[in-house]
Amino acid sequence: MTIAYGGDYNPEQWPEEVWAEDMRLMREAGVTMVSVGIFSWALLEPAEGVYDFTLLDKVLGLLQQHGIKADLATPTAAPPAWFFRAHPEALPVDRDGRRLSYGSRQTFCPSSPAYRTAALRIAGELARRYAAHPAVAMWHIHNEYGCHNPACYCDESAEAFRVWLRAKYGDSLPALNDAWGTAFWSQWYYDWAEVLPPRATGAVPNPAHQLDWRRFCSDALLSLYKAERDVLRESAPTIPATTNFMVMFNFDALDYWRWAPELDVVSNDHYLRSTDPESEIDIAMSGDLVRSLAGGRPWLLMEHSTGAVNWQPVNRAKNPGELRRNALAHVAHGADGIAYFQWRAAKAGAEQWHSAMLPHAGTDSAIWRDVVQLGADLRALAEVRGSTGKASVAVVWDWNARWALELPSQPSEEVRYLDQVRSWYEPLWRSGIAVDFVRPDADLSPYRLVLAPSLYLVDDAGAANLSGFASSGGTLAVGFHSGAVDENCHVRLGGYPGALRETLGVRSDELFPLLPGESLGLSGGGTASLWSERVALTGGAEAVTSYTEGPLAGVPAVTRNAYGTGTTWYLATHPDPATLAGLLDLIRREAGVEPVRVTPEGVEAVLRRGADADYLFLIDHAGRGAEVRVAEDAVELLSGERVLGGSVSVPPGGVVVVREQNGRSLP
């Protein structure tokens, strides 16, 4: 088997005579699997309970005839107009109480009983009709859950929220009042009917209320996924099911740690941010997180773009070679399938200016030539399929902590979760350090070093797990404003950093966030911005660097502590990038963590490990080319050539993938 290759295929947008050309060009490009039917509900069910599968029958037949597999979708992300005419109550209501209209996609309330009934009905019809179809290799359930409707504030959602809360708090209003701290501002509830979603109100809403709402909204959408999956399994228990996550810069609506175990295959959509000058770092971080969500197993890239997207203020085209580098970087970080939105660029509709595998210009285009070349590359990498990554560094990632940190009325709204995690991830990436992402309560025994750049919220079990890792000999480094609140957003009293004070050997009695543009000097050189706090050393901790100016001059900014048989570090501020990179380099060297391979600046090195061989991906993002040491008996897979002299040449802006025998790879 080879690495899967393809994209979203929407033949309903084109006359039937175009389909034969699609099949021919898919084979030319090396396409092996396409997603079909994602937005075809209105055609498949033109009236309630009336079905027309003529188009889908023909398309699946063509795919089977040409040896292309189908990732067959349930079309439930875009209910038809007739559904909303019959069930206007299923339209979502925003936080301000406005009921939205249909006319785009995902304009439904996740808690609507009418929507659930209709979605399960069409899913069941598809399952019964196509369970035994030879072209169907996988179910694609819905599309990008929560992309446009992460929350609905209608009365049906309010009732579903109350049901969820009653289950969580054991049907006890006193327990809910305690968890939410409702004694503040006279918010005490005496009847479940009084509990509402956090709709628009006159002042800052209760943070615990908002946090439980985020959890409920994620679970409400997850319940829809599970319901559709279960309907499909009734008719087709052996066909794997997936849905496309969105682990990328602009989406945080769902707790994917809760979602991932429910998927047979973890899939992800990833798009570049046009304003990011080093979007290759975002690709790597997303890929590492998705691989971690998949339990270290390979995953599928369900959507990315061959060129420009259509939904950012300015949608830039990709530079020469970038399409190839992007796709192979996803493979390097664990993807066993590469797919695009979409196969053929649309000439009408909201995404008509979104790039595709077959662009508006047709086959006489740079994108098409790159698409064909990538197909050949993926065939050459067939043996990489099934191999996995291996890391000795874990970065703690928690959606609850992210949601809580970014609620209103924080010490500084300039502190953003993703920014903090990326600022720590980036120097590791530049140094070639392999990284996994973990929950706070994960098994940490495989790791030498655990980093928690931003863990504002952590429950007792998570804090104990991190402390236990350090106590047992691991190295733990923690970023500022971590451990501050418990799972209910209640401040942990006694000083900061709350649950991690003893482990880190420090105690802060007051926080001093910095204004935008403000910075402080550090005793070891460099500057600090964004945050500072009055840290006192306790229990034997030592100051690694201190502030040299301002109200905290002489106060520790970075500390180190011996804890049990391990070591803990606390970064009580945000050092400038070079200083932070130096600190993290010191910390990881002390922990005994080495890079995958030493490479020149701008050359990414990623290792996948198979049963019989290691696969070293070398990607030149800087455009200068490089020579990198490899094992003497290595083979470069993209060219099929044996590597001579113990080093391989990476062409400017290019990619090489080197097979080395297990245990023969170099440090």
XYZ file of C-alpha atoms in Angstrom:
667
model
C 0.000 0.000 0.000
C 1.095 3.531 -0.689
C 0.485 6.810 1.102
C -3.077 7.876 0.282
C -3.368 10.846 -2.053
C -6.352 12.870 -3.195
C -8.837 15.505 -2.140
C -12.473 16.520 -1.874
C -14.293 15.559 -5.061
C -17.504 17.449 -5.817
C -18.762 16.156 -9.192
C -22.208 17.636 -8.536
C -20.668 21.044 -9.316
C -19.871 19.948 -12.882
C -21.722 18.458 -15.867
C -21.426 14.704 -16.216
C -19.242 14.910 -19.325
C -16.471 16.412 -17.150
C -16.314 13.338 -14.903
C -14.461 11.164 -17.423
C -11.756 13.824 -17.650
C -11.609 13.897 -13.839
C -10.936 10.152 -13.748
C -8.213 10.375 -16.382
C -6.470 13.278 -14.664
C -6.767 11.708 -11.218
C -4.892 8.681 -12.521
C -2.282 10.945 -14.120
C -1.773 12.699 -10.798
C -1.563 9.429 -8.856
C -4.750 10.013 -6.846
C -5.698 6.963 -4.765
C -8.639 8.204 -2.660
C -11.131 11.079 -2.780
C -13.762 12.321 -0.341
C -17.200 12.403 -1.948
C -20.663 13.577 -0.947
C -19.588 16.031 1.749
C -22.036 18.778 0.707
C -24.557 16.803 -1.334
C -27.481 16.426 1.101
C -29.854 18.547 -0.983
C -29.234 16.343 -4.041
C -29.351 13.014 -2.215
C -32.551 13.852 -0.325
C -34.467 16.441 -2.403
C -37.470 16.177 -0.067
C -37.910 14.707 3.376
C -37.649 10.923 3.115
C -37.273 11.031 -0.681
C -33.866 9.849 -1.905
C -32.032 10.054 -5.203
C -28.694 8.264 -5.265
C -28.285 8.343 -9.039
C -25.352 10.755 -9.015
C -23.552 9.006 -6.179
C -24.082 5.581 -7.764
C -22.469 6.799 -10.988
C -19.545 8.515 -9.271
C -18.722 5.576 -7.016
C -18.937 3.298 -10.040
C -16.479 5.477 -11.948
C -14.079 5.559 -9.009
C -14.198 1.787 -8.679
C -13.644 1.368 -12.428
C -10.504 3.532 -12.233
C -9.060 2.018 -9.075
C -9.710 5.031 -6.844
C -11.120 4.560 -3.353
C -13.850 6.689 -1.811
C -13.908 8.310 1.581
C -17.698 8.478 1.563
C -19.147 11.365 3.547
C -22.346 11.810 5.428
C -23.521 15.180 4.055
C -24.742 16.482 7.393
C -22.644 19.662 7.535
C -25.033 21.379 5.116
C -28.738 20.611 5.645
C -30.963 21.520 2.667
C -33.330 24.471 2.535
C -36.413 22.256 2.767
C -35.246 21.037 6.168
C -35.137 24.556 7.608
C -38.486 25.473 6.091
C -39.942 22.499 7.974
C -37.864 23.056 11.123
C -36.960 26.745 11.540
C -36.367 26.048 15.233
C -33.242 24.083 14.188
C -31.501 27.267 13.026
C -28.827 28.460 15.483
C -29.199 31.457 17.795
C -26.185 33.616 18.546
C -25.102 35.006 21.903
C -27.130 38.184 21.319
C -30.331 36.246 20.721
C -30.479 36.577 16.925
C -31.637 33.519 15.029
C -29.425 32.998 11.975
C -30.683 32.051 8.531
C -29.741 29.183 6.265
C -27.854 29.905 3.055
C -24.347 28.705 3.894
C -23.113 25.639 5.765
C -23.302 24.455 9.380
C -26.279 26.715 10.090
C -27.903 24.320 12.533
C -28.194 24.052 16.287
C -26.078 21.137 17.562
C -28.738 20.364 20.208
C -31.689 20.366 17.809
C -33.662 17.091 17.996
C -35.012 17.702 14.489
C -31.504 18.075 13.076
C -30.279 14.939 14.852
C -33.206 12.912 13.508
C -32.654 14.107 9.931
C -28.868 13.610 10.096
C -29.127 10.057 11.403
C -31.765 9.247 8.811
C -29.585 10.242 5.830
C -26.535 8.570 7.414
C -28.487 5.349 7.784
C -29.652 5.435 4.159
C -26.072 5.889 2.955
C -24.793 3.089 5.168
C -27.383 0.596 4.021
C -26.885 1.425 0.348
C -23.091 1.581 0.198
C -21.809 -0.633 3.034
C -20.751 -3.321 0.560
C -19.670 -1.040 -2.288
C -16.117 -1.997 -3.322
C -15.056 1.628 -3.790
C -15.899 2.668 -0.230
C -12.790 2.502 1.971
C -13.747 4.846 4.794
C -16.620 6.921 6.182
C -16.113 10.679 6.339
C -18.594 11.814 8.997
C -19.854 15.400 8.643
C -17.170 18.020 7.919
C -15.125 20.189 10.293
C -17.436 19.956 13.299
C -17.849 23.324 14.985
C -16.157 25.346 12.260
C -19.111 27.735 11.942
C -21.489 26.652 14.701
C -19.408 25.866 17.776
C -22.244 27.106 20.014
C -25.953 27.818 19.844
C -27.737 29.832 22.562
C -31.341 28.867 21.805
C -33.820 27.423 24.299
C -33.212 23.855 23.069
C -29.493 24.354 23.681
C -30.271 25.742 27.129
C -32.251 22.622 27.996
C -29.490 20.365 26.651
C -26.949 22.345 28.696
C -28.995 21.766 31.847
C -29.178 18.033 31.123
C -25.392 17.967 30.689
C -24.864 19.912 33.922
C -27.208 17.677 35.902
C -25.210 14.654 34.783
C -21.892 16.323 35.627
C -22.931 17.551 39.074
C -24.993 14.532 40.137
C -28.272 16.409 39.821
C -27.118 18.639 42.686
C -27.670 22.384 42.425
C -25.557 22.997 45.554
C -22.664 21.216 43.794
C -23.089 23.407 40.727
C -23.318 26.569 42.834
C -20.134 25.613 44.630
C -18.271 24.794 41.409
C -19.371 28.016 39.752
C -18.807 30.229 42.796
C -22.288 31.694 42.439
C -22.123 33.471 45.796
C -20.296 36.142 43.798
C -22.624 38.814 42.323
C -25.752 37.096 43.654
C -25.750 34.427 40.962
C -27.009 31.590 43.179
C -29.393 29.174 41.433
C -32.423 27.685 43.240
C -33.954 25.890 40.258
C -32.366 24.191 37.251
C -34.673 26.173 34.978
C -32.789 29.323 36.026
C -29.542 28.060 34.456
C -29.019 29.467 30.955
C -26.207 29.532 28.410
C -23.827 32.474 28.907
C -25.825 34.781 26.673
C -25.010 38.460 26.208
C -25.276 40.241 29.528
C -24.416 43.603 31.044
C -21.042 42.771 32.608
C -18.409 40.036 32.634
C -20.023 36.574 32.795
C -19.040 34.007 35.404
C -15.789 32.316 34.236
C -16.767 28.866 35.557
C -20.106 29.160 33.773
C -18.343 30.036 30.530
C -15.855 27.202 30.922
C -18.533 24.573 31.476
C -20.364 26.000 28.470
C -17.271 25.458 26.295
C -17.047 21.889 27.567
C -20.740 21.287 26.903
C -20.551 22.688 23.364
C -17.632 20.397 22.518
C -19.489 17.406 23.962
C -22.734 18.317 22.158
C -20.998 18.138 18.787
C -19.139 14.985 19.827
C -22.469 13.321 20.625
C -23.585 14.027 17.043
C -20.432 12.459 15.649
C -20.821 9.359 17.810
C -24.484 8.998 16.872
C -23.720 9.083 13.138
C -20.752 6.747 13.589
C -22.914 4.226 15.420
C -25.551 4.305 12.672
C -22.852 3.612 10.071
C -21.415 0.764 12.137
C -24.759 -0.993 12.245
C -24.598 -1.594 8.497
C -20.825 -1.496 7.948
C -18.974 -2.549 11.107
C -15.647 -3.115 9.317
C -15.388 0.223 7.463
C -13.360 2.732 9.513
C -14.872 6.122 10.313
C -13.252 9.512 10.695
C -14.028 13.192 10.757
C -11.682 16.044 9.986
C -10.237 17.891 12.972
C -8.918 21.437 12.585
C -5.718 21.560 14.608
C -4.588 24.915 13.287
C -4.047 28.502 14.318
C -7.635 29.787 14.186
C -9.714 27.029 15.793
C -10.098 26.068 19.442
C -13.763 25.092 19.811
C -13.374 21.361 20.493
C -11.476 19.354 23.085
C -9.833 16.918 20.718
C -8.374 14.859 23.577
C -11.981 13.782 24.213
C -12.742 13.335 20.525
C -9.706 11.384 19.314
C -10.471 8.036 21.026
C -13.832 7.950 19.233
C -12.266 8.011 15.733
C -11.073 4.876 13.972
C -8.587 7.042 12.064
C -7.589 10.530 13.218
C -7.773 13.099 10.409
C -6.899 16.772 10.286
C -7.346 19.864 8.134
C -4.532 22.391 8.112
C -4.194 25.714 6.332
C -1.409 28.293 6.429
C -1.804 31.772 7.858
C -0.844 34.246 5.136
C 0.727 36.634 7.637
C 2.974 33.957 9.177
C 6.473 34.286 7.672
C 7.421 30.827 8.993
C 4.265 28.799 8.547
C 6.385 25.657 8.310
C 6.627 25.819 12.118
C 2.840 25.792 12.393
C 2.715 22.757 10.075
C 5.185 20.915 12.281
C 3.455 21.822 15.537
C 0.049 20.867 14.174
C 1.393 17.585 12.835
C 3.012 16.691 16.144
C -0.195 17.464 18.028
C -2.337 15.441 15.616
C 0.084 12.502 15.807
C -0.154 12.720 19.589
C -3.954 12.792 19.438
C -3.698 9.624 17.356
C -1.764 7.940 20.146
C 1.485 8.084 18.192
C -0.053 6.268 15.245
C -0.130 7.623 11.686
C -2.977 9.951 10.725
C -4.540 11.489 7.615
C -4.246 15.045 6.354
C -7.777 15.443 5.025
C -7.516 19.017 3.753
C -4.878 21.583 2.949
C -4.348 23.872 -0.028
C -2.272 23.681 -3.180
C -2.065 27.476 -3.216
C -4.162 30.316 -1.878
C -7.242 29.958 0.299
C -10.223 32.298 0.047
C -11.078 33.223 3.636
C -8.233 35.413 4.900
C -7.968 39.193 4.377
C -5.205 38.617 1.815
C -4.868 35.143 0.320
C -1.342 34.627 -0.933
C -0.240 32.015 -3.443
C 2.402 29.520 -2.395
C 5.991 30.087 -3.471
C 7.767 27.698 -5.854
C 8.437 24.408 -4.081
C 6.182 25.268 -1.139
C 3.367 22.906 -2.138
C 5.803 19.974 -2.069
C 7.537 21.044 1.145
C 4.214 21.541 2.941
C 2.831 18.142 1.960
C 6.003 16.208 2.733
C 6.357 18.015 6.064
C 2.947 16.640 7.033
C 4.152 13.165 6.026
C 7.313 13.676 8.071
C 5.202 14.439 11.140
C 3.126 11.300 10.794
C 0.569 11.684 7.991
C -0.086 8.509 5.998
C -2.438 10.335 3.650
C -2.289 13.705 1.883
C -5.466 15.320 0.574
C -6.526 18.765 -0.573
C -9.587 20.909 -0.716
C -10.446 20.348 -3.446
C -9.879 18.285 -6.617
C -11.215 20.744 -9.201
C -11.355 24.491 -8.482
C -14.952 25.725 -8.307
C -16.192 28.300 -10.792
C -19.121 29.352 -8.576
C -19.945 29.538 -4.893
C -18.335 30.846 -1.740
C -15.035 29.029 -2.332
C -14.550 29.806 -6.011
C -11.228 31.535 -5.258
C -9.882 28.650 -3.172
C -7.028 26.789 -4.874
C -7.394 23.156 -5.934
C -5.414 20.249 -7.342
C -6.789 21.050 -10.802
C -6.843 24.863 -10.916
C -8.947 27.210 -13.030
C -6.031 27.385 -15.469
C -6.203 23.630 -16.032
C -3.270 21.305 -16.616
C -1.071 23.996 -18.173
C -0.230 25.400 -14.766
C 2.484 25.252 -12.128
C 0.047 23.872 -9.551
C -0.920 20.941 -11.759
C 2.708 20.075 -12.469
C 3.434 20.195 -8.736
C 0.393 18.013 -8.005
C 1.604 15.356 -10.459
C 5.128 15.499 -9.017
C 3.787 15.101 -5.490
C 1.854 12.016 -6.553
C 5.105 10.481 -7.769
C 6.839 11.466 -4.525
C 4.194 9.783 -2.408
C 4.435 6.581 -4.444
C 8.195 6.611 -3.858
C 7.560 6.897 -0.111
C 5.194 3.920 0.072
C 7.369 2.035 2.539
C 7.198 4.942 5.010
C 3.494 4.202 5.569
C 2.842 2.859 9.058
C 6.084 4.141 10.585
C 5.833 6.327 13.681
C 7.615 9.134 15.463
C 9.579 8.820 18.681
C 10.224 11.720 21.067
C 11.849 12.180 24.453
C 10.277 15.639 24.961
C 6.596 16.191 25.736
C 4.760 19.512 25.623
C 1.630 19.746 27.765
C -1.415 20.816 25.757
C -4.868 21.212 27.289
C -7.951 22.760 25.706
C -9.478 23.463 29.130
C -6.410 25.488 30.061
C -6.596 27.337 26.748
C -10.270 28.181 27.134
C -9.824 29.327 30.737
C -6.744 31.467 30.049
C -8.514 33.403 27.317
C -11.675 34.221 29.276
C -12.232 37.915 30.056
C -10.811 39.738 33.094
C -7.399 38.089 33.186
C -4.342 39.966 34.499
C -3.382 40.542 30.851
C -5.381 39.938 27.703
C -2.062 40.015 25.831
C -1.283 36.496 27.090
C -2.602 34.004 24.542
C -2.306 30.271 24.842
C -1.234 29.388 21.318
C 1.366 32.164 21.252
C 2.965 30.840 24.422
C 3.069 27.223 23.300
C 4.482 28.121 19.910
C 7.137 30.363 21.454
C 8.472 27.313 23.331
C 7.941 24.862 20.479
C 9.753 27.004 17.913
C 13.310 26.771 19.344
C 12.882 23.018 19.793
C 11.860 22.771 16.133
C 14.857 24.839 15.059
C 17.153 22.532 17.020
C 15.696 19.356 15.520
C 14.177 18.128 18.780
C 11.357 15.610 18.354
C 8.254 16.559 20.350
C 5.054 14.849 21.454
C 2.068 16.649 22.961
C 0.402 15.252 26.077
C -2.508 15.834 28.417
C -1.553 16.915 31.948
C -2.622 13.487 33.239
C -0.863 11.433 30.527
C 1.716 8.720 31.113
C 4.960 10.712 31.172
C 7.337 7.805 31.744
C 8.574 7.680 28.105
C 9.966 11.229 28.338
C 13.115 12.820 29.715
C 11.758 16.371 29.549
C 8.230 17.713 29.966
C 7.418 21.342 29.127
C 4.284 23.157 30.272
C 4.507 26.574 28.557
C 0.978 27.604 29.535
C -1.065 25.657 32.060
C -3.193 28.310 33.750
C -5.833 25.711 34.659
C -4.851 22.307 36.002
C -6.764 19.902 38.202
C -5.250 18.100 41.175
C -4.615 14.902 39.231
C -2.781 16.730 36.451
C -0.650 18.735 38.893
C 0.217 15.578 40.849
C 1.143 13.779 37.636
C 3.545 16.524 36.565
C 5.051 16.718 40.039
C 5.413 12.946 40.173
C 7.269 12.953 36.860
C 9.839 15.393 38.246
C 10.057 13.664 41.599
C 10.877 10.399 39.825
C 13.837 11.843 37.966
C 12.362 13.790 35.048
C 12.975 17.398 34.105
C 9.907 19.647 34.200
C 9.867 23.239 32.905
C 6.806 25.422 33.516
C 5.776 28.770 32.062
C 4.351 31.759 33.936
C 0.736 31.962 35.123
C 0.512 28.176 35.308
C -1.162 26.191 38.075
C -3.159 29.287 38.985
C -6.704 27.865 39.020
C -8.395 24.511 39.455
C -10.771 22.795 37.027
C -13.582 25.162 38.081
C -11.508 28.322 37.478
C -11.162 28.870 41.243
C -7.900 30.561 42.196
C -5.601 28.285 44.175
C -4.955 30.253 47.352
C -1.640 30.712 49.110
C 0.368 32.317 46.334
C 1.319 31.601 42.743
C 1.994 29.373 40.792
C -0.731 27.652 42.756
C -0.753 23.879 42.389
C 2.920 23.823 41.312
C 4.454 26.020 44.030
C 6.080 23.210 45.996
C 7.243 21.364 42.897
C 8.918 24.468 41.478
C 10.241 25.708 44.802
C 8.909 29.242 44.326
C 6.100 31.443 45.595
C 4.811 34.680 44.058
C 2.614 37.028 46.045
C 1.783 39.506 43.260
C 1.661 39.585 39.470
C 3.144 42.419 37.394
C 2.022 41.975 33.761
C 3.819 44.287 31.354
C 2.217 46.759 28.981
C 2.439 46.256 25.207
C 5.893 47.328 24.091
C 7.290 47.318 27.648
C 10.330 45.181 28.430
C 12.728 44.528 31.296
C 16.419 43.617 31.233
C 17.579 40.227 32.491
C 20.758 39.603 34.449
C 21.988 36.910 32.070
C 21.469 39.161 29.071
C 18.418 39.622 26.928
C 15.058 41.097 27.822
C 11.678 40.019 29.114
C 8.246 41.175 28.004
C 4.554 40.468 28.505
C 4.720 39.262 32.112
C 6.598 39.461 35.391
C 5.826 38.484 38.969
C 7.373 38.875 42.414
C 8.994 35.469 42.914
C 10.462 34.329 46.226
C 12.630 31.219 46.382
C 11.510 28.450 48.705
C 12.684 24.939 49.421
C 16.150 25.251 47.893
C 15.358 26.682 44.468
C 17.945 28.955 42.863
C 17.683 31.968 40.592
C 19.026 31.378 37.090
C 18.383 34.943 35.941
C 16.784 38.011 37.532
C 15.302 41.327 36.471
C 17.789 44.183 36.258
C 15.309 47.058 36.288
C 11.833 48.144 37.206
C 9.942 47.471 40.450
C 11.204 43.866 40.493
C 14.919 44.594 40.012
C 16.873 41.750 41.601
C 13.834 39.440 41.761
C 14.247 36.001 40.123
C 12.781 35.729 36.613
C 13.884 32.148 35.872
C 14.456 29.558 38.572
C 15.776 26.013 38.899
C 14.898 23.553 41.658
C 15.951 20.056 42.675
C 12.755 18.116 43.319
C 12.905 14.502 44.384
C 15.413 12.926 42.022
C 14.487 15.313 39.195
C 14.709 18.975 38.291
C 12.106 21.690 37.829
C 12.355 25.053 36.105
C 10.045 28.053 36.296
C 10.032 30.804 33.692
C 8.184 33.604 35.463
C 8.344 35.869 32.423
C 8.462 35.796 28.628
C 12.114 36.103 27.517
C 12.978 37.415 24.069
C 13.233 34.647 21.439
C 17.024 34.279 21.545
C 17.104 34.191 25.352
C 14.232 31.713 25.495
C 15.956 29.510 22.922
C 19.130 29.562 24.979
C 17.258 28.614 28.151
C 15.414 25.762 26.489
C 18.650 24.549 24.922
C 20.262 24.536 28.378
C 17.283 22.723 29.891
C 17.072 20.023 27.209
C 20.851 19.406 27.216
C 20.787 19.019 30.967
C 17.925 16.544 30.551
C 19.975 14.521 28.072
C 17.825 15.314 25.031
C 19.571 15.296 21.651
C 18.326 16.438 18.232
C 17.134 14.051 15.560
C 20.054 15.238 13.419
C 22.312 18.274 13.478
C 21.430 20.402 10.445
C 22.185 23.909 9.199
C 19.740 26.653 10.144
C 16.553 26.436 8.128
C 16.790 22.698 7.408
C 14.119 20.737 9.263
C 14.983 17.187 10.348
C 12.219 14.739 11.288
C 12.523 11.005 11.932
C 9.859 8.329 11.430
C 10.649 4.828 12.665
C 9.420 1.643 11.036
C 9.807 -2.019 11.894
C 12.894 -2.419 9.714
C 14.192 1.071 9.013
C 14.332 4.701 10.086
C 13.144 7.395 7.674
C 14.898 10.743 7.970
C 13.080 13.677 6.342
C 15.253 16.701 5.579
C 13.369 19.790 4.385
C 15.156 22.982 3.370
C 12.898 25.912 4.238
C 15.693 28.485 3.951
C 16.410 27.880 0.264
C 20.168 27.574 0.662
C 20.651 23.814 0.381
C 22.734 21.742 2.781
C 24.914 18.681 3.342
C 23.708 16.487 6.202
C 25.411 13.427 7.679
C 23.558 10.138 7.314
C 24.370 6.459 7.743
C 26.839 4.954 5.278
C 24.345 2.467 3.807
C 21.464 4.953 3.454
C 19.146 5.224 0.446
C 17.382 8.420 -0.674
C 13.831 7.291 -1.397
C 12.559 10.131 -3.606
C 15.323 9.518 -6.155
C 15.896 5.856 -5.366
C 19.645 6.487 -5.213
C 22.091 5.063 -2.683
C 23.810 7.729 -0.596
C 27.580 7.716 -0.872
C 30.145 9.128 1.510
C 27.991 9.295 4.628
C 26.223 12.537 3.732
C 23.300 13.619 1.604
C 22.766 16.822 -0.365
C 19.509 18.671 0.271
C 18.847 20.926 -2.743
C 17.847 24.556 -2.137
C 14.186 24.600 -1.139
C 14.058 20.835 -1.591
C 13.274 17.677 0.341
C 15.132 14.409 0.727
C 13.940 11.313 2.562
C 16.657 8.919 3.659
C 16.161 5.301 4.671
C 18.598 4.159 7.358
C 18.620 0.732 8.929
C 17.271 0.603 12.480
C 19.940 1.564 14.962
C 22.254 2.948 12.257
C 20.973 6.523 12.343
C 23.367 9.195 13.579
C 22.918 11.613 16.507
